[in-house]
mmCIF file of C-alpha atoms in Angstrom:
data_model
loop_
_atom_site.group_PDB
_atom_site.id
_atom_site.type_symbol
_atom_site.label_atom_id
_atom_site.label_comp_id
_atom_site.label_asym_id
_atom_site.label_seq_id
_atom_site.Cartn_x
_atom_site.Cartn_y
_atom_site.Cartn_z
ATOM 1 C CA UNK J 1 0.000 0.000 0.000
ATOM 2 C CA UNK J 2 2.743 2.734 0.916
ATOM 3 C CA UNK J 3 3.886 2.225 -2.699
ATOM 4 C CA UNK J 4 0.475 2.206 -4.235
ATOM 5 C CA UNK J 5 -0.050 5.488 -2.327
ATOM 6 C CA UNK J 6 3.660 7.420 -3.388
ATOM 7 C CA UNK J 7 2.804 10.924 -5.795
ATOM 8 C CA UNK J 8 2.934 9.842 -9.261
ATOM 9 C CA UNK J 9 2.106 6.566 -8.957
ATOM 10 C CA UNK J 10 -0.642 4.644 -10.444
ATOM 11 C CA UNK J 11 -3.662 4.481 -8.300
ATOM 12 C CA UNK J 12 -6.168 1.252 -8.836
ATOM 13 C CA UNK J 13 -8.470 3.528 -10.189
ATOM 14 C CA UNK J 14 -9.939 4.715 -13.453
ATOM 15 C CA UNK J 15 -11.343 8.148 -13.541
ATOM 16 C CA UNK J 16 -14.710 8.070 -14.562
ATOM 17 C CA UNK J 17 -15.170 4.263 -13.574
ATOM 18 C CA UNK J 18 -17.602 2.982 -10.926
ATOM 19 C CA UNK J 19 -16.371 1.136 -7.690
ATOM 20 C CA UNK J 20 -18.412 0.048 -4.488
ATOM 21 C CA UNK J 21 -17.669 2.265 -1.565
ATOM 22 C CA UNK J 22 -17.427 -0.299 1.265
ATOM 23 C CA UNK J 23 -16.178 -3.574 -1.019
ATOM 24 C CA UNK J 24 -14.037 -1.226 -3.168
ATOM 25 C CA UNK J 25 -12.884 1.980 -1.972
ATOM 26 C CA UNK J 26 -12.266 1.683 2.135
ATOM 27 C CA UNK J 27 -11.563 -2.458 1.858
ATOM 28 C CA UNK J 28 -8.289 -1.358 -0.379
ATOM 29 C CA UNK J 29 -7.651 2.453 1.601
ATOM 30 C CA UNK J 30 -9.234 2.107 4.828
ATOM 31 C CA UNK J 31 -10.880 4.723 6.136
ATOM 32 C CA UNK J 32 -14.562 5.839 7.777
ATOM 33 C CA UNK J 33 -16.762 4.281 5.662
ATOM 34 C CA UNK J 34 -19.585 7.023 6.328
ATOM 35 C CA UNK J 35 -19.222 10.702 5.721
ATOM 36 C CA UNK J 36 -18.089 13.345 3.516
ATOM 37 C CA UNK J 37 -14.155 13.140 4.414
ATOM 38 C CA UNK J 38 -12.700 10.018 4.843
ATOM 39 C CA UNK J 39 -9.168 9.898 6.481
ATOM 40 C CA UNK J 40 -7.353 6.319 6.219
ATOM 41 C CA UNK J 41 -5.334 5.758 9.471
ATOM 42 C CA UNK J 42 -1.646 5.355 8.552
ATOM 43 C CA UNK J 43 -2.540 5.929 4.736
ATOM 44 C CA UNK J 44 -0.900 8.178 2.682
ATOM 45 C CA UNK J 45 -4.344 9.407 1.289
ATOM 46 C CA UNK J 46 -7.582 11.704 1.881
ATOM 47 C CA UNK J 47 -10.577 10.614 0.492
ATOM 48 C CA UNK J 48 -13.344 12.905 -0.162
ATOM 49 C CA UNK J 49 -16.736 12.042 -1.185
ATOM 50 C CA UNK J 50 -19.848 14.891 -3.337
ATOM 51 C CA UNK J 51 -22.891 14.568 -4.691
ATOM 52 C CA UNK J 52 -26.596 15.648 -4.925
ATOM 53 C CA UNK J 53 -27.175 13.948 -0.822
ATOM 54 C CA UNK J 54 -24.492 17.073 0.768
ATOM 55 C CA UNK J 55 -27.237 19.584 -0.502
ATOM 56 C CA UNK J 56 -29.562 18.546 2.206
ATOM 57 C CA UNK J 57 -26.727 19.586 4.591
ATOM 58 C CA UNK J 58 -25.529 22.958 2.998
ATOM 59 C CA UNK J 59 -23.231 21.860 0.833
ATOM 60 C CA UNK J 60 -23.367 22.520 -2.681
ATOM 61 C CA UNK J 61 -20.219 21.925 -4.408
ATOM 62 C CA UNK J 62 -19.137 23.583 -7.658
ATOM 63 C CA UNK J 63 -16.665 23.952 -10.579
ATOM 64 C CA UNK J 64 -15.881 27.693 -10.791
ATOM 65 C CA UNK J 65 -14.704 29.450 -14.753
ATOM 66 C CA UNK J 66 -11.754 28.596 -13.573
ATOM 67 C CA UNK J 67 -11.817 25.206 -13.754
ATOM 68 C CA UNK J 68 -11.365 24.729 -9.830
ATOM 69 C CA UNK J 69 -13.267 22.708 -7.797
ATOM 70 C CA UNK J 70 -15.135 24.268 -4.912
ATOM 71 C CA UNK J 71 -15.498 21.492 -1.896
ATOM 72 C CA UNK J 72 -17.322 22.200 0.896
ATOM 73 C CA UNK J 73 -15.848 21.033 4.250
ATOM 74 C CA UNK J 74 -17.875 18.813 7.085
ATOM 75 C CA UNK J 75 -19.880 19.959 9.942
ATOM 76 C CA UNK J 76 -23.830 19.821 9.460
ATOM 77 C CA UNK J 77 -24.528 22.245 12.350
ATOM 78 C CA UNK J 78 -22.771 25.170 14.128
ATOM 79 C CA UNK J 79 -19.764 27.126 12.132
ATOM 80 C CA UNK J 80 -17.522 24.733 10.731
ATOM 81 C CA UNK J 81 -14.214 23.874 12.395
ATOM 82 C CA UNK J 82 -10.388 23.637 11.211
ATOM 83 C CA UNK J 83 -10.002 20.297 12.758
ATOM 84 C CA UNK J 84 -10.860 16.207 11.444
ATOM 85 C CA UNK J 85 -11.016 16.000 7.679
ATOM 86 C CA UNK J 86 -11.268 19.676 7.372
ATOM 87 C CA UNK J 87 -8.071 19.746 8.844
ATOM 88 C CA UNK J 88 -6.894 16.995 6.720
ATOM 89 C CA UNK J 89 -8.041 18.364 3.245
ATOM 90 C CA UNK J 90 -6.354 21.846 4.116
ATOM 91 C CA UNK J 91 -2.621 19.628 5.326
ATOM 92 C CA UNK J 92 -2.476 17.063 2.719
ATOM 93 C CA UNK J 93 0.266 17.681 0.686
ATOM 94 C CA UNK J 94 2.079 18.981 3.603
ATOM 95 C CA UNK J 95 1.517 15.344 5.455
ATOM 96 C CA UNK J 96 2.132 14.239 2.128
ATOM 97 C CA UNK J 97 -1.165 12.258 1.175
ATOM 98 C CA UNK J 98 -2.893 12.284 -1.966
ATOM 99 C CA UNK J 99 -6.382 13.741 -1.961
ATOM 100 C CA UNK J 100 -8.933 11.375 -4.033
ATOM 101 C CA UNK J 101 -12.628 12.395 -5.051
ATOM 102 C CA UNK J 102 -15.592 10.202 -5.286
ATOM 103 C CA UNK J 103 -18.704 11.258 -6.547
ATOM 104 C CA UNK J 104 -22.316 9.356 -5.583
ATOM 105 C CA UNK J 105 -24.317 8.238 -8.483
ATOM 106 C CA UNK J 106 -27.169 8.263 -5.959
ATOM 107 C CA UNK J 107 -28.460 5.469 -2.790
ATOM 108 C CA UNK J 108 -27.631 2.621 -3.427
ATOM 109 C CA UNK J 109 -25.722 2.891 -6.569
ATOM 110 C CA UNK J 110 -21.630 2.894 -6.881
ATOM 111 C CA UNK J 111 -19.448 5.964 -6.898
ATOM 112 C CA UNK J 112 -17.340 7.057 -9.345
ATOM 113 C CA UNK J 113 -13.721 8.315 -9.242
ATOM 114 C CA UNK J 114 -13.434 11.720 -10.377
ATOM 115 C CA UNK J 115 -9.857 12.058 -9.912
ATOM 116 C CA UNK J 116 -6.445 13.359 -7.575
ATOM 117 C CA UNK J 117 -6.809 16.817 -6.664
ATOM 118 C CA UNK J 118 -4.513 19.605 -5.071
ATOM 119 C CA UNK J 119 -6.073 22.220 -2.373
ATOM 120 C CA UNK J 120 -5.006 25.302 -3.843
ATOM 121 C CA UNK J 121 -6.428 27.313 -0.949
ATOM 122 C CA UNK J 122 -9.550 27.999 1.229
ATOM 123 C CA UNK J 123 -11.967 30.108 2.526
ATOM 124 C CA UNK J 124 -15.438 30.947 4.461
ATOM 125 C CA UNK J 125 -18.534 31.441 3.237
ATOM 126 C CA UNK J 126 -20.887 32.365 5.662
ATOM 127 C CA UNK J 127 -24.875 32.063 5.919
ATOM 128 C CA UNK J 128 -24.430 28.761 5.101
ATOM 129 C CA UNK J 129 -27.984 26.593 5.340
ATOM 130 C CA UNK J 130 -26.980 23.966 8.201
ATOM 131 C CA UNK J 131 -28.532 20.136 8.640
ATOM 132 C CA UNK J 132 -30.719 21.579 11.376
ATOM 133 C CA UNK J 133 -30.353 24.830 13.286
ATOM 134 C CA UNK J 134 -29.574 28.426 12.253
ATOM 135 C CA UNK J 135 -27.425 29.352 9.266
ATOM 136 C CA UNK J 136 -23.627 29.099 9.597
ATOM 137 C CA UNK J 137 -20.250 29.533 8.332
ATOM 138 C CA UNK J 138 -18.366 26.745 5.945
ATOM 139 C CA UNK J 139 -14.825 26.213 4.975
ATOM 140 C CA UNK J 140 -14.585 25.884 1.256
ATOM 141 C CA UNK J 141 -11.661 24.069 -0.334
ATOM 142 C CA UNK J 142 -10.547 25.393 -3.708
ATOM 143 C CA UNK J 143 -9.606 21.939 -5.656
ATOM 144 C CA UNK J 144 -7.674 21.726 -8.825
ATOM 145 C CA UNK J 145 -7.903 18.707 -10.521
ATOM 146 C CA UNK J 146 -3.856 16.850 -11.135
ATOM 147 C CA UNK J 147 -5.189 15.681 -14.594
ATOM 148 C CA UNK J 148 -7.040 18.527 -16.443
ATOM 149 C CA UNK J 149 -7.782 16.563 -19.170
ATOM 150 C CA UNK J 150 -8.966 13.272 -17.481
ATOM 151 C CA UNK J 151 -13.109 13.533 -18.487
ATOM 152 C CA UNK J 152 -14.438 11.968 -21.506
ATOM 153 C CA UNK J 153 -13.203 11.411 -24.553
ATOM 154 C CA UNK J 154 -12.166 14.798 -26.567
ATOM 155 C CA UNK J 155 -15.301 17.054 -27.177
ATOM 156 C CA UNK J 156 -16.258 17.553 -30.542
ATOM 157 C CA UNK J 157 -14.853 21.113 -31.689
ATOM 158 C CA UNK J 158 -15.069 20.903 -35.426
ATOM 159 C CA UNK J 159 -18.511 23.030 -35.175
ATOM 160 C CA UNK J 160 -16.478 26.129 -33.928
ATOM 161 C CA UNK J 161 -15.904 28.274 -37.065
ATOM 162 C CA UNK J 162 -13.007 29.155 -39.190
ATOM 163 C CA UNK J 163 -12.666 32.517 -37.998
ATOM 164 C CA UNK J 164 -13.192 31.969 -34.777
ATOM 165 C CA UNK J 165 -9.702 29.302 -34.731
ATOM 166 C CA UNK J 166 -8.364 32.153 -37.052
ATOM 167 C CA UNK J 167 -4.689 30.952 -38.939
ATOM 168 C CA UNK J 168 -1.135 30.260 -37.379
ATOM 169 C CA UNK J 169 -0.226 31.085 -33.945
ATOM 170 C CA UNK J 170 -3.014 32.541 -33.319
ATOM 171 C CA UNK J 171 -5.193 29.257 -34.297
ATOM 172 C CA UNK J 172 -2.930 27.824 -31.206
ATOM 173 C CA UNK J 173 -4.142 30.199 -29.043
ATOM 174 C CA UNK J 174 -7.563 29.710 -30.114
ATOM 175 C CA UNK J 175 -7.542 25.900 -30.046
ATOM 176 C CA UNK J 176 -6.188 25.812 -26.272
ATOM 177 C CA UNK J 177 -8.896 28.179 -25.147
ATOM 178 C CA UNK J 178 -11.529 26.075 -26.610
ATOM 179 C CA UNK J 179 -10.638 23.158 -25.279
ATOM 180 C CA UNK J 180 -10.390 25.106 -21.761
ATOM 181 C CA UNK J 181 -14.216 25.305 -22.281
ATOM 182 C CA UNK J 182 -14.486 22.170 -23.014
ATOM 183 C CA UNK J 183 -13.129 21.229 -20.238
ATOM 184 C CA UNK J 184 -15.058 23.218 -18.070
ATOM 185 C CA UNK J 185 -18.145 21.911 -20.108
ATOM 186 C CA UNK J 186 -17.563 18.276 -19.182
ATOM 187 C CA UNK J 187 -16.272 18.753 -16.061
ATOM 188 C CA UNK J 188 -19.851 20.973 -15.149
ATOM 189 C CA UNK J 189 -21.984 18.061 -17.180
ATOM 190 C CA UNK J 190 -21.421 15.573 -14.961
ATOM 191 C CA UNK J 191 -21.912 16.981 -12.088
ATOM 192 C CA UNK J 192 -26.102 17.423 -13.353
ATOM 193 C CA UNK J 193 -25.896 14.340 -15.724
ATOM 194 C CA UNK J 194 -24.851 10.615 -14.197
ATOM 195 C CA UNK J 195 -25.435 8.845 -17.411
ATOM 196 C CA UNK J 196 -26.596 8.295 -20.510
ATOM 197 C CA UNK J 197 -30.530 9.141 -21.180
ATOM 198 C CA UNK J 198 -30.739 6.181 -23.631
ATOM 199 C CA UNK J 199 -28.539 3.161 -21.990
ATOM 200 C CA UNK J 200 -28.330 4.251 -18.822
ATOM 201 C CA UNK J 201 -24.644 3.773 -19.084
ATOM 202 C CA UNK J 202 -22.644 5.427 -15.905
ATOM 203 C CA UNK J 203 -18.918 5.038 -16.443
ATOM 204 C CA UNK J 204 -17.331 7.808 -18.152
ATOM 205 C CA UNK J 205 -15.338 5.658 -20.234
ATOM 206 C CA UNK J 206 -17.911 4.935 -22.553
ATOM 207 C CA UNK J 207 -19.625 8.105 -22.751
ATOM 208 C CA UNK J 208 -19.388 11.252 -24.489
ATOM 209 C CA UNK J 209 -20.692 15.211 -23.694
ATOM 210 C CA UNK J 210 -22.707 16.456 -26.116
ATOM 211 C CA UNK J 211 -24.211 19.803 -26.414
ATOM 212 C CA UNK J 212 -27.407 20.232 -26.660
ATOM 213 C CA UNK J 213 -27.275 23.494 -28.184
ATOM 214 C CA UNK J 214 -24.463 23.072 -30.321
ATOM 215 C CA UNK J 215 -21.366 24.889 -29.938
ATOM 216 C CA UNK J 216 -21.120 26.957 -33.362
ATOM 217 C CA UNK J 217 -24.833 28.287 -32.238
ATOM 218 C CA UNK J 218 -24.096 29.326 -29.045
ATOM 219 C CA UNK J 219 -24.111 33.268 -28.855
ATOM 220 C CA UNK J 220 -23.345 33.798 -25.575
ATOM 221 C CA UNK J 221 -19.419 32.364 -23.867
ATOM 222 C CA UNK J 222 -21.359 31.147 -20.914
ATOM 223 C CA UNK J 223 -23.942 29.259 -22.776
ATOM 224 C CA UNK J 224 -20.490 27.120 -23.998
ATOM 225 C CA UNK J 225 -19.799 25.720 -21.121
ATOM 226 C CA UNK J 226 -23.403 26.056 -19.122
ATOM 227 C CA UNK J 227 -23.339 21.893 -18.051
ATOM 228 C CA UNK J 228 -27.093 22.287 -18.373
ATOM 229 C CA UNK J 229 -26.835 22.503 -22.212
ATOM 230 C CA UNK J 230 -25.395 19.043 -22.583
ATOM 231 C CA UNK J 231 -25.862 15.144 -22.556
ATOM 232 C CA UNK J 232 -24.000 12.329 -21.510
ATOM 233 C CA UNK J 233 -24.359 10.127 -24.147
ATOM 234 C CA UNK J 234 -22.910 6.290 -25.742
ATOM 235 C CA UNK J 235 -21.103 7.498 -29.259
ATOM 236 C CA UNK J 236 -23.779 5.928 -30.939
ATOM 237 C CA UNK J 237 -26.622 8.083 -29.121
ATOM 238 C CA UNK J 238 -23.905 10.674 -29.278
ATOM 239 C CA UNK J 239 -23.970 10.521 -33.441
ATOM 240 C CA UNK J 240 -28.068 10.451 -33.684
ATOM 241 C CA UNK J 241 -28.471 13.240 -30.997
ATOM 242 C CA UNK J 242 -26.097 15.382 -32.290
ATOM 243 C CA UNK J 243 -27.136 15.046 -36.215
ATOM 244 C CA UNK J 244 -30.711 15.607 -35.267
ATOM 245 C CA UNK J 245 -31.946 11.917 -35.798
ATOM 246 C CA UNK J 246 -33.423 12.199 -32.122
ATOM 247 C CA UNK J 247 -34.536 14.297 -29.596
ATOM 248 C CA UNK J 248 -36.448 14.728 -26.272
ATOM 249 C CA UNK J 249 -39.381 16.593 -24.759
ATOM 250 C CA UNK J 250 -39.007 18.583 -21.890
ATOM 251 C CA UNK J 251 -40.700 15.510 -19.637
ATOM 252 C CA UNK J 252 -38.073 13.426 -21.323
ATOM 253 C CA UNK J 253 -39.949 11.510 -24.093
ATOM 254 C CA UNK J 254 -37.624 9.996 -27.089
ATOM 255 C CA UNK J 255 -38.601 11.567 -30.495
ATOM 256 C CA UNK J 256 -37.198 9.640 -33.374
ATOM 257 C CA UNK J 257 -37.069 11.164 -37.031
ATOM 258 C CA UNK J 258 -39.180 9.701 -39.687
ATOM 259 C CA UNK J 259 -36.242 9.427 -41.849
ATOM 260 C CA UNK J 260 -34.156 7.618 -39.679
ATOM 261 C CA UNK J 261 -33.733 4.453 -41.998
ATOM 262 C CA UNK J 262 -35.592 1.154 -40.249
ATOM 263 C CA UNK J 263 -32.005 -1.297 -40.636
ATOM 264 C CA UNK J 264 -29.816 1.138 -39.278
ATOM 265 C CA UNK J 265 -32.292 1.812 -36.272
ATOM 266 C CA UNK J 266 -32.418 -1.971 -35.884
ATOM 267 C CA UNK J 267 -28.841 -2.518 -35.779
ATOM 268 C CA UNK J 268 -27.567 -0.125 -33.694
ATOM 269 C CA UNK J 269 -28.843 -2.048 -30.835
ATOM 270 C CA UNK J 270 -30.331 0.679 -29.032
ATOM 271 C CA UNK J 271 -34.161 1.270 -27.465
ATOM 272 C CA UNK J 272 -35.635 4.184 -29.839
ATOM 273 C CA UNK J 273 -39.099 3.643 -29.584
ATOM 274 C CA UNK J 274 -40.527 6.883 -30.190
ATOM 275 C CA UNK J 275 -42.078 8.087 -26.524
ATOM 276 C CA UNK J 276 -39.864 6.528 -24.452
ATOM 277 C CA UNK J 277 -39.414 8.206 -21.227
ATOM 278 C CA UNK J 278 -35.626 8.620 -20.901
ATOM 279 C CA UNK J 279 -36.015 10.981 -17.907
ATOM 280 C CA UNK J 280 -37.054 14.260 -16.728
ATOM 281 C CA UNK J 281 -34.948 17.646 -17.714
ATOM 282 C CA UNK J 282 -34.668 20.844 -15.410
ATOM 283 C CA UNK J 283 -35.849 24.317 -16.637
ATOM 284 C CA UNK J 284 -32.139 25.164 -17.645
ATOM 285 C CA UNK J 285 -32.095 22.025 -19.925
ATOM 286 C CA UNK J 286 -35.210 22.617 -21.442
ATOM 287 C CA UNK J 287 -34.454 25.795 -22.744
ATOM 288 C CA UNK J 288 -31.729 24.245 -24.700
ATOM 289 C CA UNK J 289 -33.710 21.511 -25.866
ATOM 290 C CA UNK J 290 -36.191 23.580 -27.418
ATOM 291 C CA UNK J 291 -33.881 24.785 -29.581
ATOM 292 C CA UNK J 292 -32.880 21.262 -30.591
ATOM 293 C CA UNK J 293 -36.070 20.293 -31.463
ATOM 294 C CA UNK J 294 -36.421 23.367 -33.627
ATOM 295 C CA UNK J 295 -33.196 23.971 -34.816
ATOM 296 C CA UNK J 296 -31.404 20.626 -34.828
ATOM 297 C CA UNK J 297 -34.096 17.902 -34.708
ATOM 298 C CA UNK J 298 -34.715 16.664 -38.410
ATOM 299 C CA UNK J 299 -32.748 19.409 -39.517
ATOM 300 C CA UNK J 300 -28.958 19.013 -39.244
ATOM 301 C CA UNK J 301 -28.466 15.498 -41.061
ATOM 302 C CA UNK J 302 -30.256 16.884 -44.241
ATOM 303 C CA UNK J 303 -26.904 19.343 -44.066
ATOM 304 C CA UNK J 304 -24.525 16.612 -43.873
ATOM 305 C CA UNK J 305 -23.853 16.764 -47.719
ATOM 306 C CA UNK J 306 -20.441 14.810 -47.633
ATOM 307 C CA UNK J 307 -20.802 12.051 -45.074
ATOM 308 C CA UNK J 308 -17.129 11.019 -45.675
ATOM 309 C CA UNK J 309 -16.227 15.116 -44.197
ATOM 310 C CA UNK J 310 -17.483 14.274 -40.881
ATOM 311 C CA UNK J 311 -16.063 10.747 -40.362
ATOM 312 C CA UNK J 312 -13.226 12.849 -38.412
ATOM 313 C CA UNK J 313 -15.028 15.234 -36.032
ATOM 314 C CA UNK J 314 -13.043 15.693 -33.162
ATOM 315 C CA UNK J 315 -9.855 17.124 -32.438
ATOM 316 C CA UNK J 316 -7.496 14.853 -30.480
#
């Protein structure tokens, strides 16, 4: 274990894969098995656990534009104290132990690693809603991820337009900040979407962010990398979603185009019966969706003129 757990060596985990908390995570690190923070005794590591359960107790962890991770410390009542696995988060690399996040795909289901992090600093946020009791103040740990490129396969980019990548060094300059938002994007998606509408696939490994409203339409920067304009989706649900051979109403019904050709829907092995519920969407998602349905859905394909052109559409 002390070797598994030296910097810069591999860990026996896959970002974006699932693993059991109690069978998977603590039987291999140790460590309390309930809670936010877990610290392993005489383990060179700091495990820290989000997701959608720490709202109910104040927290609600973010990704700033930034691309740092905002982690709310423990304590469900009173102001928070410097001391347990607040305390550990804010010492880690000086007591030289890795800091690991998990997030929860919800009760009952497995968590998935979402990578090392560095604490980069801290601070207090006060009128903070507690478990029970009056408002108080919370220690916030600013995160940045070790591996900033670690999420999903590359995001398609090819959408953004010529002049917008511009020519020569400037292209470069271009190209990086895109794929900053990107980033950002993914990063943001998955912490509203835990898998894919169509297979209910949850490991990152096999999914893909797509926008909803694509990225060459987008008018506005934050609209880019707003993780409420996106999907998780299999490549395959990916490709139809994304060339407007499907769709979804705002309750979360499937809508198939007419033209979508009966042997390829049979053989790409996936459940597109038209009405399908595939899930409820939020009032930020919705918004993008309708303009999906009206400026994507049964649209986009009919512009695919040269099918060969978008064989390559990402930019690795």
């Amino acid at each position: 274990m002390s070797v598994v757990g030296l910097p810069g060596t591999p860990l026996p985990f896959e970002v974006g894969a699932l693993y059991s908390r109690k069978a998977q995570i603590h039987a291999l690190l140790g460590g309390q098995q309930q809670g936010g923070i877990s610290t392993p005794r005489d383990q060179p590591f700091v495990i820290i656990f989000t997701g959608e359960a720490g709202k109910s107790h104040g927290y609600a962890d973010f990704w700033d534009d930034d691309g740092i991770f905002h982690y709310f410390g423990e304590g469900q009542s009173g102001d928070m104290q410097m001391s347990g696995g607040n305390l550990a988060i804010d010492r880690h690399q000086q007591e030289g132990k890795r800091l690991l996040l998990f997030k929860s795909m919800g009760k009952g289901k497995p968590y998935r690693y979402d990578g090392e992090f560095l604490k980069v600093s801290a601070y207090s946020r006060p009128d903070t809603p507690a478990t029970r009791g009056p408002n108080r103040t919370a220690f916030v740990f600013r995160l940045q991820p070790l591996d900033q490129n670690a999420f999903l396969p590359a995001a398609k980019i090819a959408d953004a337009s010529k002049a917008e990548l511009g020519l020569g060094s400037t292209a470069v300059l271009k190209l990086t900040e895109v794929r900053t938002k990107q980033e950002l994007f993914k990063r943001r998606l998955i912490g509203i979407e835990k898998q894919c509408r169509l297979t209910q696939v949850m490991d990152l490994r096999f999914l893909r962010a797509s926008h909803i409203k694509p990225w060459s339409a987008c008018t506005k920067g934050d609209e880019r990398v707003d993780g409420n304009n996106g999907l998780l989706l299999t490549p395959q649900a990916d490709l139809l979603f994304d060339r407007g051979w499907i769709t979804f109403e705002d309750r979360g019904k499937l809508c198939v185009a007419n033209e979508l050709p009966a042997d390829v829907k049979k053989r790409l092995g996936l459940n597109l019966k038209p009405g399908r519920s595939c899930g409820e969407f939020n009032a930020h998602q919705r918004a993008y969706l309708d303009y999906h349905r009206n400026k994507v859905f049964e649209k986009r394909f009919h512009g695919l003129t040269n099918p060969i052109s978008e064989l390559i559409s990402t930019v690795d």
